[in-house]
Coordinates of C-alpha atoms and ligand atoms in Angstrom, one line a residue:
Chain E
X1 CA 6.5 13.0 -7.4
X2 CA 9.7 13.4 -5.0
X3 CA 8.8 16.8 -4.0
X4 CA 5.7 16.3 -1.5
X5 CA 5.8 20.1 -0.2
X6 CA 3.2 21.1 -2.6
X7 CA 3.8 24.3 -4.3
X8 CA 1.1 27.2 -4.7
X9 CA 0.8 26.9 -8.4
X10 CA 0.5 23.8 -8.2
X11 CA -2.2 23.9 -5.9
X12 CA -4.0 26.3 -7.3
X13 CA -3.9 24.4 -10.7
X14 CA -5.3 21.2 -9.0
X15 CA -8.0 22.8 -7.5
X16 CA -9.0 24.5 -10.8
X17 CA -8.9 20.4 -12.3
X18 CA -11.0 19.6 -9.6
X19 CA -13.8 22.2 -9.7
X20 CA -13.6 21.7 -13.8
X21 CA -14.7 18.1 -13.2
X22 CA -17.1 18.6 -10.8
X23 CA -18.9 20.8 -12.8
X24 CA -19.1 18.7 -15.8
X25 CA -20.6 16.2 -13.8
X26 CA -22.7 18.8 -11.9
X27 CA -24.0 20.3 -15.5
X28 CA -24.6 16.4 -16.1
X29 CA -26.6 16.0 -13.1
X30 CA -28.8 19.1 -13.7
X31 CA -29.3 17.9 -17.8
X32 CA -31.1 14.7 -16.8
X33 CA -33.3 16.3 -13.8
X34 CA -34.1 19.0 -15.9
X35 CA -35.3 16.9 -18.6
X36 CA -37.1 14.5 -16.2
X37 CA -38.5 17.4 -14.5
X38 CA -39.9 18.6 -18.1
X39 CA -41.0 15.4 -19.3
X40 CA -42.9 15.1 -15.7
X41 CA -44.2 18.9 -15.7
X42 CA -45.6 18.5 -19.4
X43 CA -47.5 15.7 -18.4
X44 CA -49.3 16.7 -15.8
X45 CA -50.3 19.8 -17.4
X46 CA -51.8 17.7 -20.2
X47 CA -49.1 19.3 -22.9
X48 CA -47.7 15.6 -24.0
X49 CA -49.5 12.6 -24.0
X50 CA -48.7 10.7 -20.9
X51 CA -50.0 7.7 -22.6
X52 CA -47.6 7.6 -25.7
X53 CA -44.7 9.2 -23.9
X54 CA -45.2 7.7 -20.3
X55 CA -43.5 9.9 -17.3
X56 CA -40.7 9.7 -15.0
X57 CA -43.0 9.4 -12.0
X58 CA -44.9 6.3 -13.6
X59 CA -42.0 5.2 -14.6
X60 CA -40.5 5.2 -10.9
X61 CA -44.2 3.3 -10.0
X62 CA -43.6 0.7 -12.4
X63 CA -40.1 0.1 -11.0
X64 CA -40.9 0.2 -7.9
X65 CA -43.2 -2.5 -8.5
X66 CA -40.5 -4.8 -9.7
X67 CA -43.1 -8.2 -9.1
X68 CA -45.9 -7.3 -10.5
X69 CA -45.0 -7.1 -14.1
X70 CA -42.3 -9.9 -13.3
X71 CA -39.8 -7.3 -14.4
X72 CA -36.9 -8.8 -11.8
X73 CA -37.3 -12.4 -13.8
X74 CA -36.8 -11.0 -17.6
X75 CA -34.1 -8.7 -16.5
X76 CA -32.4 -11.7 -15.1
X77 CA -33.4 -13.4 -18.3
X78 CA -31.7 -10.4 -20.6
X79 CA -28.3 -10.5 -18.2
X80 CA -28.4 -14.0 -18.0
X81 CA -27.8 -14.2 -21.8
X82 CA -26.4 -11.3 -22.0
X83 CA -23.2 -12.7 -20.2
X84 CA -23.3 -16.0 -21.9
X85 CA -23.5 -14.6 -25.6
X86 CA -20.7 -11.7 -24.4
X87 CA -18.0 -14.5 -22.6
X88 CA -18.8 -17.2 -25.6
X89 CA -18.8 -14.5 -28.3
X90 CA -15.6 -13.1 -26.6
X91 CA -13.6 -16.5 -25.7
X92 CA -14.2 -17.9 -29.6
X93 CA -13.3 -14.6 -31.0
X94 CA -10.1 -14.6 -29.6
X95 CA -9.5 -18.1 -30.5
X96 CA -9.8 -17.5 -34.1
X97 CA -7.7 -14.7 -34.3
X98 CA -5.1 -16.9 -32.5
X99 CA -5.7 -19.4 -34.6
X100 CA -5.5 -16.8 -38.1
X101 CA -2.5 -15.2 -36.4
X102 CA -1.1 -18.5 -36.4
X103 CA -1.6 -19.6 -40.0
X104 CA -0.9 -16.4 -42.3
X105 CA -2.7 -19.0 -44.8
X106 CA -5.8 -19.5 -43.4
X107 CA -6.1 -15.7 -42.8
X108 CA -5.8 -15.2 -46.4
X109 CA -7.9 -17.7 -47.2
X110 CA -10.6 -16.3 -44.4
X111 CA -10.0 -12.6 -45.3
X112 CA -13.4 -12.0 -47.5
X113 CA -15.4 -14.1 -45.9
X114 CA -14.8 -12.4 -42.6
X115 CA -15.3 -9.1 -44.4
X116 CA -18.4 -10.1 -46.1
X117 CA -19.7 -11.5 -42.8
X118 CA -19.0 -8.4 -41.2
X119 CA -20.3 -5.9 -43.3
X120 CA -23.8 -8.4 -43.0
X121 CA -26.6 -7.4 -41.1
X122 CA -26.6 -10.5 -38.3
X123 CA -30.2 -9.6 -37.7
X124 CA -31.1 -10.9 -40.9
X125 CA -29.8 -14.2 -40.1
X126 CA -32.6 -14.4 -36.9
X127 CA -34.9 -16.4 -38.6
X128 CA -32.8 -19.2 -39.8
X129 CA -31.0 -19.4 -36.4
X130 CA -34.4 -19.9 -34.3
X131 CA -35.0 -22.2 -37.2
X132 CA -31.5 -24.4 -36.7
X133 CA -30.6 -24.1 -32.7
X134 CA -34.9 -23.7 -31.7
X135 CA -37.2 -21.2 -30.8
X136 CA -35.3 -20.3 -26.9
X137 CA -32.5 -18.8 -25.1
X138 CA -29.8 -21.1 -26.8
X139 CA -30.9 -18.7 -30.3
X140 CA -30.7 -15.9 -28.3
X141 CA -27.4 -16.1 -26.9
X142 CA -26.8 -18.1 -30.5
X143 CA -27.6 -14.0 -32.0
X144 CA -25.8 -12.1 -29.6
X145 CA -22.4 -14.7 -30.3
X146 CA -22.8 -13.8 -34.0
X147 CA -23.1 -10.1 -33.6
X148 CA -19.6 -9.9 -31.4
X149 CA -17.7 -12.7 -32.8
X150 CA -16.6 -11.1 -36.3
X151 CA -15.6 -7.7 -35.0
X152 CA -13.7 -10.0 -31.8
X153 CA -11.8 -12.0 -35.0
X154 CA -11.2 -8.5 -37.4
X155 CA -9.9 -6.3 -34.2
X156 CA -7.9 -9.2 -32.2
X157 CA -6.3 -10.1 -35.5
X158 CA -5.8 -6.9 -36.7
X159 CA -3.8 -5.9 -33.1
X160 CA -2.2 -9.4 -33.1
X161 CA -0.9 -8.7 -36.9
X162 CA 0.5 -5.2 -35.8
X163 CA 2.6 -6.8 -33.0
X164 CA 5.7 -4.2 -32.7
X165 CA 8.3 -6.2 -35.4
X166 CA 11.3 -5.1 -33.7
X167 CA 10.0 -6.7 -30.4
X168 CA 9.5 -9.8 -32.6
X169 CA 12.7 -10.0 -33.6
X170 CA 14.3 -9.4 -30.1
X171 CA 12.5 -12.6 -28.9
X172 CA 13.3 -14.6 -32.1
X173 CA 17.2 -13.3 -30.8
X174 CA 16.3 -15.8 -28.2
X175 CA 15.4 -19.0 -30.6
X176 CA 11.9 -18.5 -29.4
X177 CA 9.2 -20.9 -30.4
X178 CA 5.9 -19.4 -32.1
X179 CA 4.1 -20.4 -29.0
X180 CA 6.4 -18.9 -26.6
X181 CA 5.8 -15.4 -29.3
X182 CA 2.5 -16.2 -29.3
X183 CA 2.2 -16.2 -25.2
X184 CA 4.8 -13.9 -24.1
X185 CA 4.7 -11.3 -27.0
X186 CA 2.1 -11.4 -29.0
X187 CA -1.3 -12.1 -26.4
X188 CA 0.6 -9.4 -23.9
X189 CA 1.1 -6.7 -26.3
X190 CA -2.7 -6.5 -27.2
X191 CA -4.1 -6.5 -23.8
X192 CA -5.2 -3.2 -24.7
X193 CA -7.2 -3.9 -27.9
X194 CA -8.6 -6.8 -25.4
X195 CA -9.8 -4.8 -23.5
X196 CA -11.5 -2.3 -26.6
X197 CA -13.0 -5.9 -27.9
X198 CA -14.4 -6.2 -24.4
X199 CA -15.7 -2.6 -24.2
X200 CA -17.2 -2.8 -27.3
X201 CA -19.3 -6.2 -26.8
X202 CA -20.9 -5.4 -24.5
X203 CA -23.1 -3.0 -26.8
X204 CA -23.0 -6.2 -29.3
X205 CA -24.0 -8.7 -27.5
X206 CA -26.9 -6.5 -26.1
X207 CA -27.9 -6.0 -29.1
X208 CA -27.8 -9.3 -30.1
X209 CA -30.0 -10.4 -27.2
X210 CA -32.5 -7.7 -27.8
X211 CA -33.0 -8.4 -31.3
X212 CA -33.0 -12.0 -30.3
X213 CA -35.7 -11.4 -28.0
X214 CA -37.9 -9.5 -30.3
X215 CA -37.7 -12.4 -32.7
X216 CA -38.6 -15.3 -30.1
X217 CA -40.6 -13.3 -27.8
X218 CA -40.5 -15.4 -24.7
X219 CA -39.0 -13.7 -21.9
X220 CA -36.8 -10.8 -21.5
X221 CA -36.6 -7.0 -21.5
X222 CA -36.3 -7.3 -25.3
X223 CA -39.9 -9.6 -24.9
X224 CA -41.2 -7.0 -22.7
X225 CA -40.5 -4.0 -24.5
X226 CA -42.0 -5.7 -27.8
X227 CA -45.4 -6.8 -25.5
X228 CA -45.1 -3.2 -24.0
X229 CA -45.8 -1.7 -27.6
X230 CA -48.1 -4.3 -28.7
X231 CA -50.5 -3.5 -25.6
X232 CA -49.5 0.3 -25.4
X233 CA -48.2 -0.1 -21.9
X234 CA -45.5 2.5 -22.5
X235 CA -44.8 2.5 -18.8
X236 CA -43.6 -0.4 -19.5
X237 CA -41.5 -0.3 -22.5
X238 CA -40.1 2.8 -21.1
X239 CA -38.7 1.3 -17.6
X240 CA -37.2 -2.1 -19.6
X241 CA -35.2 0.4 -21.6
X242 CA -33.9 2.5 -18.6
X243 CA -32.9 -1.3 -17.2
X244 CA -31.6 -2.2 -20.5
X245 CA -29.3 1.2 -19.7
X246 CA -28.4 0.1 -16.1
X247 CA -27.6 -3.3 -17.4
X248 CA -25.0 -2.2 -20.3
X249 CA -23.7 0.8 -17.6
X250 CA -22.9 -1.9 -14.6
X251 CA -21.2 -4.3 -17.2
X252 CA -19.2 -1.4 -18.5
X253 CA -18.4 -0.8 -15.4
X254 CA -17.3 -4.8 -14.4
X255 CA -14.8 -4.1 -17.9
X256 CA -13.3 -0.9 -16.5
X257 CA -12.8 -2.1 -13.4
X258 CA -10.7 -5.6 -15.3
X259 CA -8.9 -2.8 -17.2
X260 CA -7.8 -1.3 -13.4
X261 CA -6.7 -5.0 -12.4
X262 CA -5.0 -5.7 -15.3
X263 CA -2.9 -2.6 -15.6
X264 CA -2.0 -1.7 -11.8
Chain B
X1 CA 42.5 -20.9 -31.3
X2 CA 42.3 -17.3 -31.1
X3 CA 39.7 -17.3 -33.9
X4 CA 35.8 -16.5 -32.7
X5 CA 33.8 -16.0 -36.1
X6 CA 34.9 -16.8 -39.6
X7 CA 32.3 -14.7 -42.4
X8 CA 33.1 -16.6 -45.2
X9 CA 31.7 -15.4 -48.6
X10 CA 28.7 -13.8 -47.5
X11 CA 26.2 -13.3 -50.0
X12 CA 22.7 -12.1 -49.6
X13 CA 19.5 -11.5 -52.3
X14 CA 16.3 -10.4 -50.8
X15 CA 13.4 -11.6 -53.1
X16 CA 10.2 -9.7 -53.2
X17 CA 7.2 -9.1 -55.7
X18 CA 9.1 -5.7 -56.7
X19 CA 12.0 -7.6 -57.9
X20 CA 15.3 -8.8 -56.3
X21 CA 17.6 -6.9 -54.2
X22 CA 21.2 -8.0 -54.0
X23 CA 22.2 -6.8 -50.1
X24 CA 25.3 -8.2 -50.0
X25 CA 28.2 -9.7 -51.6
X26 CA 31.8 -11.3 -51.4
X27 CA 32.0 -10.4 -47.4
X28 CA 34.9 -11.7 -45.6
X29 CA 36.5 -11.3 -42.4
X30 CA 37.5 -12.6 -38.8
X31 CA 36.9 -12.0 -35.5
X32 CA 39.4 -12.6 -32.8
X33 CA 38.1 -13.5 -29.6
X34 CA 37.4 -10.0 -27.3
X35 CA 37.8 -8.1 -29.8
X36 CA 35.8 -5.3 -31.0
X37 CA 34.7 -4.4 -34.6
X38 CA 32.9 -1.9 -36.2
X39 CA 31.4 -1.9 -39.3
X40 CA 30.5 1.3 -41.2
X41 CA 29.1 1.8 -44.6
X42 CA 26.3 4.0 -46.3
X43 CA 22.8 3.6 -45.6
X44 CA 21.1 0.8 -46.9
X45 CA 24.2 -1.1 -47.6
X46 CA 23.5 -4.2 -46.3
X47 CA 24.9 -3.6 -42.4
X48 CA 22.0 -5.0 -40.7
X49 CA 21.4 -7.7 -42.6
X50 CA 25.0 -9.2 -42.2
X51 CA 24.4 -8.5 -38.7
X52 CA 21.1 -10.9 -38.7
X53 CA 22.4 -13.3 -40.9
X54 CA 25.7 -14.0 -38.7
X55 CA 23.1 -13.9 -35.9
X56 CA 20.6 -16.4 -38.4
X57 CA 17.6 -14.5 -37.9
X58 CA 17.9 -14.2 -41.8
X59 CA 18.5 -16.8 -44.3
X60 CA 21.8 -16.3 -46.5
X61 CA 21.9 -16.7 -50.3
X62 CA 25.4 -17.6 -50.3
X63 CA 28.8 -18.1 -48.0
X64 CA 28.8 -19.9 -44.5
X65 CA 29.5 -18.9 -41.1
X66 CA 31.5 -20.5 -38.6
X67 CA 31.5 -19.7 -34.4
X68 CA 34.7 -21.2 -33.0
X69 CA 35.3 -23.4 -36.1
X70 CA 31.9 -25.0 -36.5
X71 CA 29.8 -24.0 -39.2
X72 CA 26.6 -22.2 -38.1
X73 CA 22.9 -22.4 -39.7
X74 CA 20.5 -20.4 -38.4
X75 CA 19.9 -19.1 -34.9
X76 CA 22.6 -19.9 -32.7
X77 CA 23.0 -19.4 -29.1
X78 CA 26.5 -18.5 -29.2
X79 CA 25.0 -15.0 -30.6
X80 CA 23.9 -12.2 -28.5
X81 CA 22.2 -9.5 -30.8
X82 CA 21.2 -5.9 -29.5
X83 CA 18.6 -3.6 -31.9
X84 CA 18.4 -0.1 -32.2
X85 CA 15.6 0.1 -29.6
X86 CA 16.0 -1.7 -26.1
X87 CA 12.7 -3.9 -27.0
X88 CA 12.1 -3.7 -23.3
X89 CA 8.7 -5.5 -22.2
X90 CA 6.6 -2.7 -20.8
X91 CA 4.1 -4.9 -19.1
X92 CA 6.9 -7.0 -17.3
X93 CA 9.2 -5.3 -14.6
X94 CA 12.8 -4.9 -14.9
X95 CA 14.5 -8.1 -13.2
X96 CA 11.7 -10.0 -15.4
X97 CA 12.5 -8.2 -18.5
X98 CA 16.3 -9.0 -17.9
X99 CA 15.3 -12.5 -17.4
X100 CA 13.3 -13.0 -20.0
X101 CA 15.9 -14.6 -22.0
X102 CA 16.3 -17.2 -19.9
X103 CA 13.3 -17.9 -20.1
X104 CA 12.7 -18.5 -23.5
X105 CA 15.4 -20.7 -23.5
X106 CA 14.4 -22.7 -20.5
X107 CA 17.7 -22.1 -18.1
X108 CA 16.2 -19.9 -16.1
X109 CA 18.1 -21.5 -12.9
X110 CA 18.7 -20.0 -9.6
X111 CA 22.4 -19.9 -11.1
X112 CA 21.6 -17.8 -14.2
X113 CA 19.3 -15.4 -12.2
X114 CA 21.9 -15.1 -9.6
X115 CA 24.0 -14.3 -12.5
X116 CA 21.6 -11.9 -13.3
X117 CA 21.1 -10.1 -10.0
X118 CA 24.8 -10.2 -10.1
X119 CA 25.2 -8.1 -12.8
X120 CA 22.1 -5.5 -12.3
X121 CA 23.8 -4.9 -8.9
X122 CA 27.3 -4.5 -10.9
X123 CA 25.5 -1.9 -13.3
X124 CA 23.3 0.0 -10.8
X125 CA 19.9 -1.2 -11.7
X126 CA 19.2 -3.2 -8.8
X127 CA 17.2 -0.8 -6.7
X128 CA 15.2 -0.8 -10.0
X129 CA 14.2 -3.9 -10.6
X130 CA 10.6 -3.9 -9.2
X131 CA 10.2 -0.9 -11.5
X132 CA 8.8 -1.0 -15.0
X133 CA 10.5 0.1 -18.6
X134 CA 8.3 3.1 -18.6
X135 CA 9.8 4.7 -15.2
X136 CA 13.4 4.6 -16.3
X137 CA 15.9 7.0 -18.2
X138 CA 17.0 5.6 -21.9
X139 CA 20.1 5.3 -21.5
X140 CA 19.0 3.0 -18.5
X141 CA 16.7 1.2 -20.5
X142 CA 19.6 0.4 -22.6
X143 CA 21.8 -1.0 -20.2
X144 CA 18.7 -3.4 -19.1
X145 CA 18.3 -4.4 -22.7
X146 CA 22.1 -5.1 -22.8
X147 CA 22.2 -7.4 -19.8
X148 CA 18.4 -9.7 -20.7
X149 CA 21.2 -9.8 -23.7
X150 CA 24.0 -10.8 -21.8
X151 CA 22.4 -12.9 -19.4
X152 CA 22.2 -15.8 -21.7
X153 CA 26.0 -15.8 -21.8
X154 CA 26.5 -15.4 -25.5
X155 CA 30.4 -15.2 -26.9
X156 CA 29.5 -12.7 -29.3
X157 CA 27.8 -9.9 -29.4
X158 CA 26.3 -8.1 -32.1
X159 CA 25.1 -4.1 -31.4
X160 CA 22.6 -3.3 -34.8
X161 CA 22.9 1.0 -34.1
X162 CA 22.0 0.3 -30.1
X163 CA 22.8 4.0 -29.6
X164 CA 21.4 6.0 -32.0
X165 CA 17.8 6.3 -30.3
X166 CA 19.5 8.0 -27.6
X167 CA 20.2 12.0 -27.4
X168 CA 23.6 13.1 -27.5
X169 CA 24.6 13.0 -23.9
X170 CA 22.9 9.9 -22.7
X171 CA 24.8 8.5 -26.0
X172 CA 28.0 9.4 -25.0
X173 CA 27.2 8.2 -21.1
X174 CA 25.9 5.3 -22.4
X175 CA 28.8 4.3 -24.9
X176 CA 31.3 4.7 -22.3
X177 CA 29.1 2.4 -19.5
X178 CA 28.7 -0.2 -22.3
X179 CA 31.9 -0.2 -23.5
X180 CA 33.2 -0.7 -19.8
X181 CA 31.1 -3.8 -19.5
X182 CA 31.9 -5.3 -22.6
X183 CA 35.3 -5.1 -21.3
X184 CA 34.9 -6.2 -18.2
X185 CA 32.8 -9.2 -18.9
X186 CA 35.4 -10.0 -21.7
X187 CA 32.7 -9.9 -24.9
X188 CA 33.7 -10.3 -28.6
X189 CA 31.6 -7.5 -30.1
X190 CA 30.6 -6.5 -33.6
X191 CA 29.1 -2.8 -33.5
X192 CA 26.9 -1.6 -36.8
X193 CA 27.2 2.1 -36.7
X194 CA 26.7 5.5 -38.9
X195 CA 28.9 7.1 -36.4
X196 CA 32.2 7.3 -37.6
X197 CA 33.4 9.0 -34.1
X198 CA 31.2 6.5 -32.5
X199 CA 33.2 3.3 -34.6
X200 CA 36.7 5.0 -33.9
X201 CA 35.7 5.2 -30.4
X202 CA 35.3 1.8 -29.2
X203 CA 36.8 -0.2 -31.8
X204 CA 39.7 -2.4 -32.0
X205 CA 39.2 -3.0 -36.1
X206 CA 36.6 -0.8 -38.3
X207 CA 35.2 -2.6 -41.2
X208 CA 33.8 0.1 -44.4
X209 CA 31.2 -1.5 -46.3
X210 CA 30.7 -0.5 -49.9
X211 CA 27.3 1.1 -51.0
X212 CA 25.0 -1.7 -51.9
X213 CA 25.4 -4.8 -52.7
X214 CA 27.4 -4.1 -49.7
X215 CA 31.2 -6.2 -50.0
X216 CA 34.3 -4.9 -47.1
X217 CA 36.0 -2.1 -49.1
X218 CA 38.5 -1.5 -46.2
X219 CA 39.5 -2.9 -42.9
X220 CA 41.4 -0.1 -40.2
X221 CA 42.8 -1.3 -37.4
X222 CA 42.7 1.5 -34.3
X223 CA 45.3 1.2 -31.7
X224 CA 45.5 4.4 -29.5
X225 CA 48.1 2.9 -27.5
X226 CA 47.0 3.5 -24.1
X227 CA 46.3 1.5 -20.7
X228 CA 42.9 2.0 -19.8
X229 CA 41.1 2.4 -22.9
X230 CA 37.8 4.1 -22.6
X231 CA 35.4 6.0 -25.6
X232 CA 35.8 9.6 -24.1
X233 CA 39.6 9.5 -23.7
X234 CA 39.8 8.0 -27.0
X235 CA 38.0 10.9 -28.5
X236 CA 40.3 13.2 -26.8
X237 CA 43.7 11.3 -28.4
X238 CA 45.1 13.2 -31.1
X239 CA 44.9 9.9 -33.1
X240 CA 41.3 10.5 -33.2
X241 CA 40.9 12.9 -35.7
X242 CA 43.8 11.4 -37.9
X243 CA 41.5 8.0 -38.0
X244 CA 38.6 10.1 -38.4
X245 CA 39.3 12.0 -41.6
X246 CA 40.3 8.6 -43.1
X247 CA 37.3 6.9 -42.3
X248 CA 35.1 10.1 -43.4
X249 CA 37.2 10.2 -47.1
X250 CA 37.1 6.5 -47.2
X251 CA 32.6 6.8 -46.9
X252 CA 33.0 9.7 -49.2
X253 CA 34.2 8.6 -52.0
X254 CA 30.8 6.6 -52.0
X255 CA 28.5 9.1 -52.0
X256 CA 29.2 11.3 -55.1
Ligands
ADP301 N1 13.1 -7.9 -46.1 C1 13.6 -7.3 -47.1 N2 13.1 -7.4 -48.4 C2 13.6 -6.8 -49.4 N3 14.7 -5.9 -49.3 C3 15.2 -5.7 -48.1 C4 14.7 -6.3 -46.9 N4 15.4 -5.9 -45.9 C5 16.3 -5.1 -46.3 N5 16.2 -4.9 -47.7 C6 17.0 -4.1 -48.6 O1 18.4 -4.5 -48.4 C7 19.2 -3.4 -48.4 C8 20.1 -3.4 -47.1 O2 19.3 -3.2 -46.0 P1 19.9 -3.1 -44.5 O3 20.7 -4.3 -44.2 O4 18.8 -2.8 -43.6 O5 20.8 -1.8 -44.7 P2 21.5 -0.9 -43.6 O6 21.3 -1.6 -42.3 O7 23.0 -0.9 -44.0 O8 21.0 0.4 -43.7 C9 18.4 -2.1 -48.4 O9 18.4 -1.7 -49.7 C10 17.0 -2.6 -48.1 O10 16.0 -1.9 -48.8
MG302 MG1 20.3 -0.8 -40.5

């Protein structure tokens, strides 16, 4: 890093880096235009089914057209819950694990229960939620907390658990309390499977608010897609799941960008 | 009193569902104040466990321990204790990691950070300090982990094999800066090694452990006679060798 007289080599190598990535993301580029530009050709010409498959260009119509199908007001619907069921799901995840890091007995005494839960499709459980919480968005966001807040516990736990020992016993040198280890080591040390737990709730919670959606069938993009395949408007089912897409891409993106603030 | 630390009748059993393991056993000695002991022995002999039970990280079985005449349980702060790995905080920079310490134990005053500063500056790590763990040398990263263990003012320290994560070189560099800080800050040290040139080298007393249960087969005192005392011009005293062979016959006979 000292030496800012860049040699040759060392230019040359970069440059090779640089035209390696932009060609992947070239070749990227050229994948999905290509297969628009397929999917669009073969439906003009009558080879696919426009009607069962839909196509890019009416696709783009219905998207452009955001009002008309009230398409701004259940995306807004799906993000709104989206958000709540991924911050609640999130926030009490971590809380157990804190709290099962804390007691070693209570994690004993939780350990098959959170395994059976896990392994458990939370899907299954739809009914009987709309049935306790209502038929609305608090069973919605109720489904898309259930779906992310075992694996939250499992993974949190699991990274709190695996704390480096010998850094343990460097702050217990110190008389440290198990809340002082619990703040200064221990919640630290795993911002990194944090961040993983964020990462991968997003796809849970989407999930959960999808298949939350299906089931109620009020609002939504989940509602939308399940109305778009009852009335064949595949236009329409088509564009909610290229939302659906944007959606989980821009919140991946809000998670990276934490990951850039928290590690600078 | 010249006295620092009284082991008296050490005895340790470590219980687990495999069985019982009896660590230690019978261990006696002294410390005088400044001095510096090693303590050798085979591995698995029960070195690091004295080490955390004088520093009460672990519970004894049997014996007592007293720190300037007063009986000790569990953790006190009289004890400084240094592992084999520096333990350094990579998501906190180096004047936090030195402090942190302090902080666990509330006395993080300006004082005790001056104190700290102080000695960073002494040691050449101040222009680090805004740096983190992962952007300095080991045998840096050492001499942080030494002071966050010094800046609590402990009267004993206690080194668990500090150096043996370290290459050759940085070892030696790091032995002799170490050694000249202990010194000059006027420590009491107990040093855990498997480096019998290493003991010789810094010690004023080597203690041999037995194999397990681990009980003081032999205590050596090392005097080279000389001024200014360092590790390297130890090494280079034609004592050295002298204490060396005895030390190696005296683990030898173990191992058989
Ligand atoms: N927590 C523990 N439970 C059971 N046995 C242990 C535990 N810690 C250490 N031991 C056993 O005690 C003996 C001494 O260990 P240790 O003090 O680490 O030896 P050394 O540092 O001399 O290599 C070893 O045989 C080790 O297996
Ligand atoms: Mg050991």
């Amino acid at each position: 890093m000292k030496n800012n007289g860049i040699s040759k080599e060392r230019k040359k190598y970069l440059n090779k880096v640089k035209k390696n990535k932009l060609l992947i993301i070239l070749t990227q580029i050229l994948i999905l235009v290509g297969f628009l530009a397929i999917w669009e050709i073969l439906a003009n010409k009558d080879v696919i089914d426009s009607f069962i498959t839909s196509q890019p260009s009416r696709i783009l119509k219905t998207f452009m057209n955001l009002k008309s199908n009230d398409l701004l007001m259940h995306t807004k619907v799906t993000v709104y819950e989206t958000l709540v069921g991924f911050g609640l799901g999130t926030i009490l995840g971590v809380a157990i694990a804190i709290i099962l890091w804390w007691s070693k007995f209570l994690a004993k005494v939780s350990e098959p229960f959170l395994v059976v839960l896990n392994s458990l499709p939370k899907v299954a459980l739809g009914p009987i939620i709309i049935i306790w919480v209502g038929s609305g968005t608090s069973a919605i966001i109720a489904m898309a907390i259930l779906i992310s807040v075992i694996v939250t516990v499992l993974e949190m736990l699991n990274g709190y658990l695996k704390t480096d020992k010998e850094i343990i016993k460097m702050a217990r040198t110190f008389n440290c309390t198990k809340l002082q280890l619990l703040t200064k080591i221990v919640i630290p040390a795993n911002i990194g499977t944090f961040i993983n737990s964020l990462k991968v709730n997003i796809g849970l919670s989407l999930v959960g608010v999808i298949s939350g959606e299906f089931l109620v069938s009020k609002a939504g993009l989940g509602y939308l897609i399940v109305y778009g395949g009852q009335v064949f408007k595949l236009d329409l089912v088509m564009t909610s799941v290229i939302i659906l897409g944007i959606v989980a891409g821009i919140m991946y993106g809000g998670v990276l960008l934490l990951e850039k603030f928290i590690r600078k | 009193m010249n006295e620092i630390l009284e082991v008296k009748n050490i005895g340790k059993k470590y219980q687990n569902k495999a069985g019982e393991v009896q660590a230690l056993k019978n261990v006696n000695f002294r410390v005088k104040k400044g001095e510096f002991v090693s303590i050798i022995g085979p591995s698995g002999c029960g070195k690091s466990t004295l080490l955390s039970i004088i520093a009460g990280l672990e519970e004894k079985t049997e014996g007592e321990i007293y720190i300037e005449s007063e009986r000790v349980e569990g953790i006190s702060s009289k004890v400084g204790y240094m592992l084999q790995r520096d333990c350094l905080l990579e998501w906190r920079n180096i004047l936090s990691n030195t402090l942190f310490g302090l902080e666990i134990k509330g006395i993080k005053t300006k004082e005790n950070i001056e104190y700290v500063k102080e000695l960073l500056k002494k040691y050449n790590l101040y222009d680090f300090i805004n740096k983190y763990p992962s952007e300095l040398s080991g045998g840096m990263r050492q001499r942080v982990a030494l002071i966050r263990t010094l800046a609590v003012k402990p009267k004993i320290l206690l080194l668990d094999e500090a150096f043996s994560a370290l290459d050759y070189q940085t070892r030696i560099m790091v032995t002799e800066d170490i050694y000249s800080i202990l010194r000059k800050e006027d420590i009491t040290t107990i040093m855990v090694t498997h480096d019998i040139s290493e003991a010789i080298s810094m010690a004023d007393r080597v203690l041999v452990l037995s194999k397990r249960p681990g009980t003081i087969k032999e205590i050596h005192k090392i005097d080279f006679e000389m001024e200014n005392r360092t590790p390297i011009n130890c090494r280079q005293n034609p004592k050295f060798s002298k204490y060396f062979d005895c030390l190696w016959k005296e683990l030898g006979v173990d191992e058989k």
